[in-house]
Amino acid sequence: MSTHNLHGREPGPPRLISWNITLRCPLKCAHCYVDAGNNELEGVLTTDEAKEVIDQIADVGSPILVLSGGEPLLREDICEIAAYGTEKGLRMVMGTSGYYLDEEMALRLKEAGIKAVAISLDSTDPAIHDAFRGVEGAWERAVHAIDACNAAKIPVQINMTVVRPVIGDVESVITFGVGKGVTDYHLFFPVRTGRGEGMSLSTPEEYEGIIREVLTRYRDSRLNIRPTCAPQFRRIADDLGIENPQWGRGCLAGITYCRIYATGEVTPCPYLPVSVGNLKKMRFTDIWYGSALFTKLRNLDNISGKCGRCTYKVACGGCRARAYQNLASSPRWCDGLAEPQRYSEEIFAEDPWCSYQPQEVIP
């Protein structure tokens, strides 16, 4: 795998940006990393400010820009923002619960240039999905959203949060999705942050087992299945002799990827709530190329513990969000975001959710 940008070289433009464009949401998901709900934050970027952010991103490159939330479809200007990004040459996609995504909205998104929609579906059992999402009827609306996107010829990706390490749970969702014509799946492994800070999760060994089972089960399929927030999947895939050029590196935080918070704060990823600057006060290019934290993340020599001496450091890198959440302590500021200078060293610790013990030392 290429080590570009991973040993202190000049960084390239971002390839992927996730944007929490609103923190309003009708659901009450147990794991929500931004603790979204009925109320909007003060200072959320306006339509004009959002367009200015898009201008600044387009000056740096043409990444995939994920409009997320909260529930992005609660913003009345969402199609206007999507169309503006499309006009500026960005690949505009959306992450949604599907709660408000009917046939009419799907056609509006298509017209705005949305290239793909990721819809959350955690189970084929409506009761399980609805209980996890905190609202009755959420499963039915998510499935209807998949059908609406299919009708509008918008490619769908299913985002499944793996709440327990059971291969049957994952397989049933994938089988269901295949029946709907879905070929792309992201399997999310929860990080204890936001509303999910107190979640009870299975052990690292159990999650590693389910990752291995999934990769083995679907190794010869034509589906694109990527474990997310589980960068050790790259090591497991390597051990199994499985390659997929679409995967990229395990942890992308601050390297080819970042998150824009609703108020304009920029962080390395959604699960690493450490602000490196606000787009109301700084330009995106200055943050992307000038942030001290991003610069440190791009140099793997800064990683410590067993992740720092692991032979899979380039392909995996360990989850920087889990390293931070494992060691970080309160207080937080700015609706859950922490100051980078206060916690930056903790970000480079070893990933506590990786059970692998490296045998070789990287010189």
Short mmCIF file of C-alpha atoms in Angstrom, two decimals:
data_model
loop_
_atom_site.label_atom_id
_atom_site.label_comp_id
_atom_site.label_asym_id
_atom_site.label_seq_id
_atom_site.Cartn_x
_atom_site.Cartn_y
_atom_site.Cartn_z
CA MET A 1 0.00 0.00 0.00
CA SER A 2 1.17 3.51 -0.78
CA THR A 3 2.59 5.42 2.17
CA HIS A 4 1.82 8.80 0.58
CA ASN A 5 0.99 11.38 3.26
CA LEU A 6 1.77 8.90 6.03
CA HIS A 7 5.37 9.71 6.89
CA GLY A 8 5.46 13.48 6.94
CA ARG A 9 5.23 14.04 3.18
CA GLU A 10 3.32 16.91 1.65
CA PRO A 11 -0.40 16.17 2.06
CA GLY A 12 -2.77 15.86 -0.86
CA PRO A 13 -6.29 17.28 -1.02
CA PRO A 14 -9.07 15.60 0.98
CA ARG A 15 -10.80 12.67 -0.66
CA LEU A 16 -13.79 12.51 1.67
CA ILE A 17 -15.50 15.05 3.93
CA SER A 18 -18.43 14.33 6.23
CA TRP A 19 -20.59 17.33 7.08
CA ASN A 20 -23.04 17.35 10.00
CA ILE A 21 -25.10 19.98 8.25
CA THR A 22 -27.73 19.95 11.02
CA LEU A 23 -28.06 18.43 14.47
CA ARG A 24 -31.84 18.20 14.30
CA CYS A 25 -33.22 14.67 13.97
CA PRO A 26 -36.56 12.91 14.56
CA LEU A 27 -34.82 9.76 15.83
CA LYS A 28 -33.27 9.03 19.23
CA CYS A 29 -30.50 6.63 18.29
CA ALA A 30 -28.69 5.11 21.25
CA HIS A 31 -25.25 5.58 19.69
CA CYS A 32 -25.60 9.08 18.17
CA TYR A 33 -22.14 10.66 18.19
CA VAL A 34 -23.52 14.23 18.02
CA ASP A 35 -26.46 13.66 20.40
CA ALA A 36 -28.87 14.94 17.74
CA GLY A 37 -32.46 15.77 18.67
CA ASN A 38 -35.29 18.26 18.34
CA ASN A 39 -33.27 21.43 18.84
CA GLU A 40 -30.75 23.03 16.53
CA LEU A 41 -27.47 24.40 17.81
CA GLU A 42 -26.96 28.12 17.91
CA GLY A 43 -24.60 29.22 15.18
CA VAL A 44 -25.30 26.48 12.63
CA LEU A 45 -24.00 27.52 9.22
CA THR A 46 -26.56 29.42 7.15
CA THR A 47 -27.26 28.72 3.49
CA ASP A 48 -24.85 31.44 2.38
CA GLU A 49 -22.20 30.28 4.85
CA ALA A 50 -22.62 26.70 3.64
CA LYS A 51 -22.09 27.81 0.05
CA GLU A 52 -18.97 29.70 1.10
CA VAL A 53 -17.65 26.52 2.72
CA ILE A 54 -18.30 24.64 -0.52
CA ASP A 55 -16.40 27.34 -2.43
CA GLN A 56 -13.44 26.89 -0.08
CA ILE A 57 -13.51 23.10 -0.39
CA ALA A 58 -13.63 23.37 -4.19
CA ASP A 59 -10.53 25.59 -4.06
CA VAL A 60 -8.64 22.69 -2.43
CA GLY A 61 -9.94 19.76 -4.48
CA SER A 62 -13.02 17.80 -5.52
CA PRO A 63 -13.68 15.33 -2.69
CA ILE A 64 -16.77 13.32 -1.95
CA LEU A 65 -18.87 15.53 0.34
CA VAL A 66 -21.28 13.64 2.58
CA LEU A 67 -24.26 15.71 3.73
CA SER A 68 -25.12 14.16 7.08
CA GLY A 69 -26.66 15.12 10.38
CA GLY A 70 -28.68 14.78 12.51
CA GLU A 71 -31.09 14.29 9.68
CA PRO A 72 -29.95 16.36 6.68
CA LEU A 73 -33.42 16.33 5.10
CA LEU A 74 -34.67 18.52 7.94
CA ARG A 75 -32.81 21.44 6.38
CA GLU A 76 -35.16 23.20 3.99
CA ASP A 77 -32.18 24.34 1.92
CA ILE A 78 -30.60 20.89 1.60
CA CYS A 79 -31.31 20.52 -2.12
CA GLU A 80 -30.04 24.05 -2.76
CA ILE A 81 -26.80 23.24 -0.94
CA ALA A 82 -26.45 19.90 -2.75
CA ALA A 83 -27.01 21.52 -6.13
CA TYR A 84 -24.44 24.20 -5.35
CA GLY A 85 -21.85 21.60 -4.45
CA THR A 86 -22.60 19.70 -7.64
CA GLU A 87 -22.19 22.90 -9.64
CA LYS A 88 -18.78 23.43 -8.01
CA GLY A 89 -17.58 19.99 -9.09
CA LEU A 90 -17.87 18.12 -5.79
CA ARG A 91 -19.29 14.60 -5.64
CA MET A 92 -22.31 15.21 -3.43
CA VAL A 93 -23.73 12.27 -1.47
CA MET A 94 -25.98 11.96 1.56
CA GLY A 95 -26.18 9.95 4.79
CA THR A 96 -29.72 9.69 6.15
CA SER A 97 -32.04 7.62 8.31
CA GLY A 98 -34.43 7.67 5.39
CA TYR A 99 -37.18 8.95 7.67
CA TYR A 100 -38.17 11.78 5.31
CA LEU A 101 -36.96 10.27 2.04
CA ASP A 102 -40.02 9.56 -0.10
CA GLU A 103 -40.39 9.43 -3.89
CA GLU A 104 -40.75 13.19 -4.25
CA MET A 105 -37.66 13.90 -2.16
CA ALA A 106 -35.65 11.26 -4.03
CA LEU A 107 -36.43 13.00 -7.31
CA ARG A 108 -35.42 16.36 -5.82
CA LEU A 109 -32.11 14.90 -4.64
CA LYS A 110 -31.50 13.40 -8.06
CA GLU A 111 -32.14 16.77 -9.69
CA ALA A 112 -29.75 18.41 -7.20
CA GLY A 113 -26.99 16.07 -8.32
CA ILE A 114 -26.84 13.73 -5.32
CA LYS A 115 -24.75 10.80 -6.59
CA ALA A 116 -25.52 8.27 -3.85
CA VAL A 117 -27.48 7.97 -0.61
CA ALA A 118 -26.41 5.96 2.43
CA ILE A 119 -29.41 4.76 4.43
CA SER A 120 -29.16 3.36 7.94
CA LEU A 121 -30.59 -0.14 8.38
CA ASP A 122 -29.50 -2.07 11.47
CA SER A 123 -31.68 -5.17 11.27
CA THR A 124 -34.24 -6.98 9.16
CA ASP A 125 -36.41 -7.10 12.28
CA PRO A 126 -38.38 -3.83 12.42
CA ALA A 127 -38.72 -4.04 16.20
CA ILE A 128 -34.94 -4.29 16.72
CA HIS A 129 -34.18 -1.44 14.32
CA ASP A 130 -36.89 0.78 15.78
CA ALA A 131 -35.78 0.12 19.36
CA PHE A 132 -32.19 1.04 18.51
CA ARG A 133 -33.28 4.14 16.61
CA GLY A 134 -35.73 5.14 19.35
CA VAL A 135 -38.78 5.73 17.13
CA GLU A 136 -41.47 3.31 16.04
CA GLY A 137 -41.84 3.09 12.27
CA ALA A 138 -38.22 4.04 11.52
CA TRP A 139 -37.51 0.67 9.86
CA GLU A 140 -40.50 0.94 7.52
CA ARG A 141 -39.45 4.43 6.46
CA ALA A 142 -35.84 3.37 5.89
CA VAL A 143 -36.94 0.53 3.62
CA HIS A 144 -39.31 2.84 1.77
CA ALA A 145 -36.40 5.27 1.29
CA ILE A 146 -34.35 2.52 -0.37
CA ASP A 147 -37.23 1.87 -2.77
CA ALA A 148 -37.64 5.59 -3.46
CA CYS A 149 -33.95 5.97 -4.31
CA ASN A 150 -34.09 2.93 -6.56
CA ALA A 151 -37.05 4.44 -8.39
CA ALA A 152 -35.13 7.71 -8.85
CA LYS A 153 -32.03 5.75 -9.97
CA ILE A 154 -29.90 6.99 -7.09
CA PRO A 155 -27.40 4.33 -5.95
CA VAL A 156 -27.96 3.22 -2.35
CA GLN A 157 -25.45 2.21 0.30
CA ILE A 158 -26.71 0.51 3.44
CA ASN A 159 -25.07 1.64 6.68
CA MET A 160 -25.50 -0.98 9.39
CA THR A 161 -24.46 -0.37 12.97
CA VAL A 162 -23.27 -3.71 14.33
CA VAL A 163 -24.74 -3.67 17.83
CA ARG A 164 -23.83 -7.28 18.60
CA PRO A 165 -21.19 -9.54 17.04
CA VAL A 166 -23.54 -12.04 15.40
CA ILE A 167 -22.86 -13.04 11.79
CA GLY A 168 -26.52 -13.85 11.23
CA ASP A 169 -27.51 -10.24 11.97
CA VAL A 170 -25.08 -8.91 9.36
CA GLU A 171 -25.88 -11.57 6.80
CA SER A 172 -29.63 -10.97 7.03
CA VAL A 173 -29.24 -7.24 6.37
CA ILE A 174 -26.91 -7.86 3.42
CA THR A 175 -29.25 -10.50 1.97
CA PHE A 176 -32.17 -8.12 2.37
CA GLY A 177 -30.22 -5.32 0.69
CA VAL A 178 -29.14 -7.53 -2.20
CA GLY A 179 -32.81 -8.24 -2.79
CA LYS A 180 -33.26 -4.49 -3.20
CA GLY A 181 -30.32 -4.24 -5.62
CA VAL A 182 -27.88 -2.75 -3.07
CA THR A 183 -24.21 -3.64 -3.61
CA ASP A 184 -22.48 -1.27 -1.14
CA TYR A 185 -22.45 -1.84 2.62
CA HIS A 186 -20.67 -0.07 5.46
CA LEU A 187 -20.64 -1.95 8.76
CA PHE A 188 -20.20 0.54 11.59
CA PHE A 189 -18.68 -0.53 14.89
CA PRO A 190 -19.79 1.97 17.58
CA VAL A 191 -17.34 4.35 19.21
CA ARG A 192 -18.17 5.54 22.72
CA THR A 193 -18.77 9.22 22.07
CA GLY A 194 -21.74 11.57 22.12
CA ARG A 195 -24.92 9.80 23.23
CA GLY A 196 -23.13 6.47 22.91
CA GLU A 197 -20.52 7.32 25.56
CA GLY A 198 -22.03 4.88 28.03
CA MET A 199 -22.95 2.10 25.60
CA SER A 200 -22.19 -1.44 26.63
CA LEU A 201 -20.25 -3.07 23.81
CA SER A 202 -18.89 -6.52 23.18
CA THR A 203 -15.20 -7.27 23.58
CA PRO A 204 -12.55 -6.43 20.97
CA GLU A 205 -12.02 -10.16 20.41
CA GLU A 206 -15.72 -10.67 19.63
CA TYR A 207 -15.78 -7.79 17.17
CA GLU A 208 -12.59 -9.00 15.52
CA GLY A 209 -14.29 -12.38 15.16
CA ILE A 210 -17.32 -10.91 13.39
CA ILE A 211 -15.09 -8.89 11.06
CA ARG A 212 -13.21 -12.06 10.14
CA GLU A 213 -16.46 -13.94 9.55
CA VAL A 214 -17.88 -11.20 7.33
CA LEU A 215 -14.72 -10.89 5.25
CA THR A 216 -14.51 -14.66 4.84
CA ARG A 217 -18.19 -15.08 4.02
CA TYR A 218 -18.20 -12.43 1.29
CA ARG A 219 -14.65 -12.68 -0.03
CA ASP A 220 -15.76 -13.96 -3.44
CA SER A 221 -18.88 -11.84 -3.80
CA ARG A 222 -19.17 -8.78 -6.00
CA LEU A 223 -20.44 -6.72 -3.09
CA ASN A 224 -18.43 -3.85 -1.65
CA ILE A 225 -18.49 -4.42 2.11
CA ARG A 226 -16.34 -2.22 4.34
CA PRO A 227 -16.09 -2.39 8.12
CA THR A 228 -16.02 1.20 9.41
CA CYS A 229 -14.51 2.50 12.65
CA ALA A 230 -12.64 -0.80 12.76
CA PRO A 231 -9.35 -0.13 10.97
CA GLN A 232 -7.97 -3.50 12.05
CA PHE A 233 -10.10 -5.03 9.29
CA ARG A 234 -7.19 -4.26 6.96
CA ARG A 235 -4.91 -6.51 8.99
CA ILE A 236 -7.55 -9.23 9.13
CA ALA A 237 -8.12 -8.99 5.37
CA ASP A 238 -4.39 -9.21 4.77
CA ASP A 239 -4.21 -12.28 6.98
CA LEU A 240 -7.00 -13.85 4.91
CA GLY A 241 -5.37 -12.85 1.62
CA ILE A 242 -8.25 -10.55 0.68
CA GLU A 243 -7.65 -7.35 -1.28
CA ASN A 244 -10.08 -4.62 -2.31
CA PRO A 245 -8.71 -1.46 -3.97
CA GLN A 246 -11.82 0.47 -2.91
CA TRP A 247 -11.08 0.08 0.80
CA GLY A 248 -8.20 2.47 1.26
CA ARG A 249 -6.48 2.79 4.61
CA GLY A 250 -8.13 1.65 7.84
CA CYS A 251 -8.14 4.98 9.72
CA LEU A 252 -8.40 8.03 7.45
CA ALA A 253 -8.87 10.67 10.16
CA GLY A 254 -7.06 13.88 9.29
CA ILE A 255 -5.15 12.17 6.47
CA THR A 256 -7.54 12.04 3.51
CA TYR A 257 -10.71 12.66 5.52
CA CYS A 258 -12.22 15.17 7.93
CA ARG A 259 -15.55 16.18 9.43
CA ILE A 260 -17.27 19.57 9.37
CA TYR A 261 -19.47 20.16 12.40
CA ALA A 262 -22.79 22.00 12.11
CA THR A 263 -21.30 25.23 13.45
CA GLY A 264 -18.31 25.16 11.11
CA GLU A 265 -15.81 23.46 13.41
CA VAL A 266 -13.50 21.02 11.61
CA THR A 267 -12.39 17.77 13.27
CA PRO A 268 -10.34 14.78 12.05
CA CYS A 269 -13.43 12.53 11.99
CA PRO A 270 -16.97 12.49 13.41
CA TYR A 271 -15.96 10.27 16.33
CA LEU A 272 -12.92 12.33 17.25
CA PRO A 273 -14.52 15.54 18.58
CA VAL A 274 -11.38 17.68 18.65
CA SER A 275 -11.68 20.99 16.79
CA VAL A 276 -8.79 22.19 14.65
CA GLY A 277 -10.49 25.41 13.54
CA ASN A 278 -13.78 27.05 12.62
CA LEU A 279 -14.69 27.82 9.00
CA LYS A 280 -16.35 31.06 10.09
CA LYS A 281 -12.92 32.29 11.18
CA MET A 282 -10.46 30.31 9.04
CA ARG A 283 -10.34 29.15 5.44
CA PHE A 284 -10.63 25.45 4.73
CA THR A 285 -7.29 25.38 2.90
CA ASP A 286 -5.54 26.85 5.95
CA ILE A 287 -7.13 24.26 8.22
CA TRP A 288 -6.51 21.30 5.90
CA TYR A 289 -2.88 22.11 5.15
CA GLY A 290 -1.98 24.14 8.23
CA SER A 291 -3.52 22.35 11.20
CA ALA A 292 -0.83 21.10 13.59
CA LEU A 293 -3.01 18.14 14.57
CA PHE A 294 -3.64 17.12 10.94
CA THR A 295 0.08 17.41 10.25
CA LYS A 296 0.84 15.11 13.17
CA LEU A 297 -1.81 12.59 12.09
CA ARG A 298 -0.19 12.42 8.65
CA ASN A 299 3.12 11.37 10.15
CA LEU A 300 2.78 7.85 11.49
CA ASP A 301 5.97 8.21 13.49
CA ASN A 302 3.82 10.07 16.05
CA ILE A 303 1.72 7.00 16.88
CA SER A 304 2.72 5.39 20.17
CA GLY A 305 2.14 2.12 21.99
CA LYS A 306 1.73 -1.13 20.11
CA CYS A 307 0.11 0.71 17.17
CA GLY A 308 3.35 2.66 16.79
CA ARG A 309 5.46 -0.47 16.41
CA CYS A 310 2.96 -2.55 14.41
CA THR A 311 3.78 -3.77 10.92
CA TYR A 312 0.23 -2.84 9.89
CA LYS A 313 0.71 0.79 10.89
CA VAL A 314 0.37 2.04 7.30
CA ALA A 315 -2.59 -0.12 6.27
CA CYS A 316 -4.48 0.13 9.58
CA GLY A 317 -3.08 2.81 11.89
CA GLY A 318 -5.44 2.01 14.75
CA CYS A 319 -8.62 3.96 15.49
CA ARG A 320 -7.48 7.40 16.63
CA ALA A 321 -10.99 8.13 17.99
CA ARG A 322 -10.93 5.07 20.25
CA ALA A 323 -7.45 5.92 21.46
CA TYR A 324 -8.69 9.40 22.35
CA GLN A 325 -11.94 8.27 23.96
CA ASN A 326 -10.08 5.67 26.00
CA LEU A 327 -7.82 8.26 27.60
CA ALA A 328 -9.68 11.55 27.28
CA SER A 329 -11.27 13.15 30.30
CA SER A 330 -13.82 15.91 30.75
CA PRO A 331 -14.46 18.75 30.42
CA ARG A 332 -15.50 19.21 26.81
CA TRP A 333 -16.37 22.51 25.21
CA CYS A 334 -18.47 23.79 22.30
CA ASP A 335 -21.23 21.16 22.39
CA GLY A 336 -18.95 18.20 22.85
CA LEU A 337 -15.84 19.34 20.99
CA ALA A 338 -12.50 19.49 22.76
CA GLU A 339 -9.58 21.84 22.27
CA PRO A 340 -6.85 20.17 20.19
CA GLN A 341 -3.89 21.49 22.15
CA ARG A 342 -5.24 19.97 25.35
CA TYR A 343 -5.77 16.42 24.16
CA SER A 344 -3.61 15.96 21.08
CA GLU A 345 -1.16 13.51 22.65
CA GLU A 346 -3.94 11.13 23.67
CA ILE A 347 -5.02 10.82 20.06
CA PHE A 348 -1.75 9.04 19.19
CA ALA A 349 -2.00 6.30 21.80
CA GLU A 350 -2.60 2.67 20.86
CA ASP A 351 -6.08 1.53 19.84
CA PRO A 352 -7.62 -0.16 22.91
CA TRP A 353 -10.02 -2.13 20.71
CA CYS A 354 -7.34 -4.03 18.83
CA SER A 355 -6.38 -7.36 20.37
CA TYR A 356 -3.43 -7.91 18.03
CA GLN A 357 0.03 -7.99 19.55
CA PRO A 358 2.64 -7.00 16.96
CA GLN A 359 5.62 -9.31 16.73
CA GLU A 360 7.92 -7.11 14.70
CA VAL A 361 9.25 -3.67 15.47
CA ILE A 362 9.25 -1.05 12.73
CA PRO A 363 12.64 0.71 12.76
#
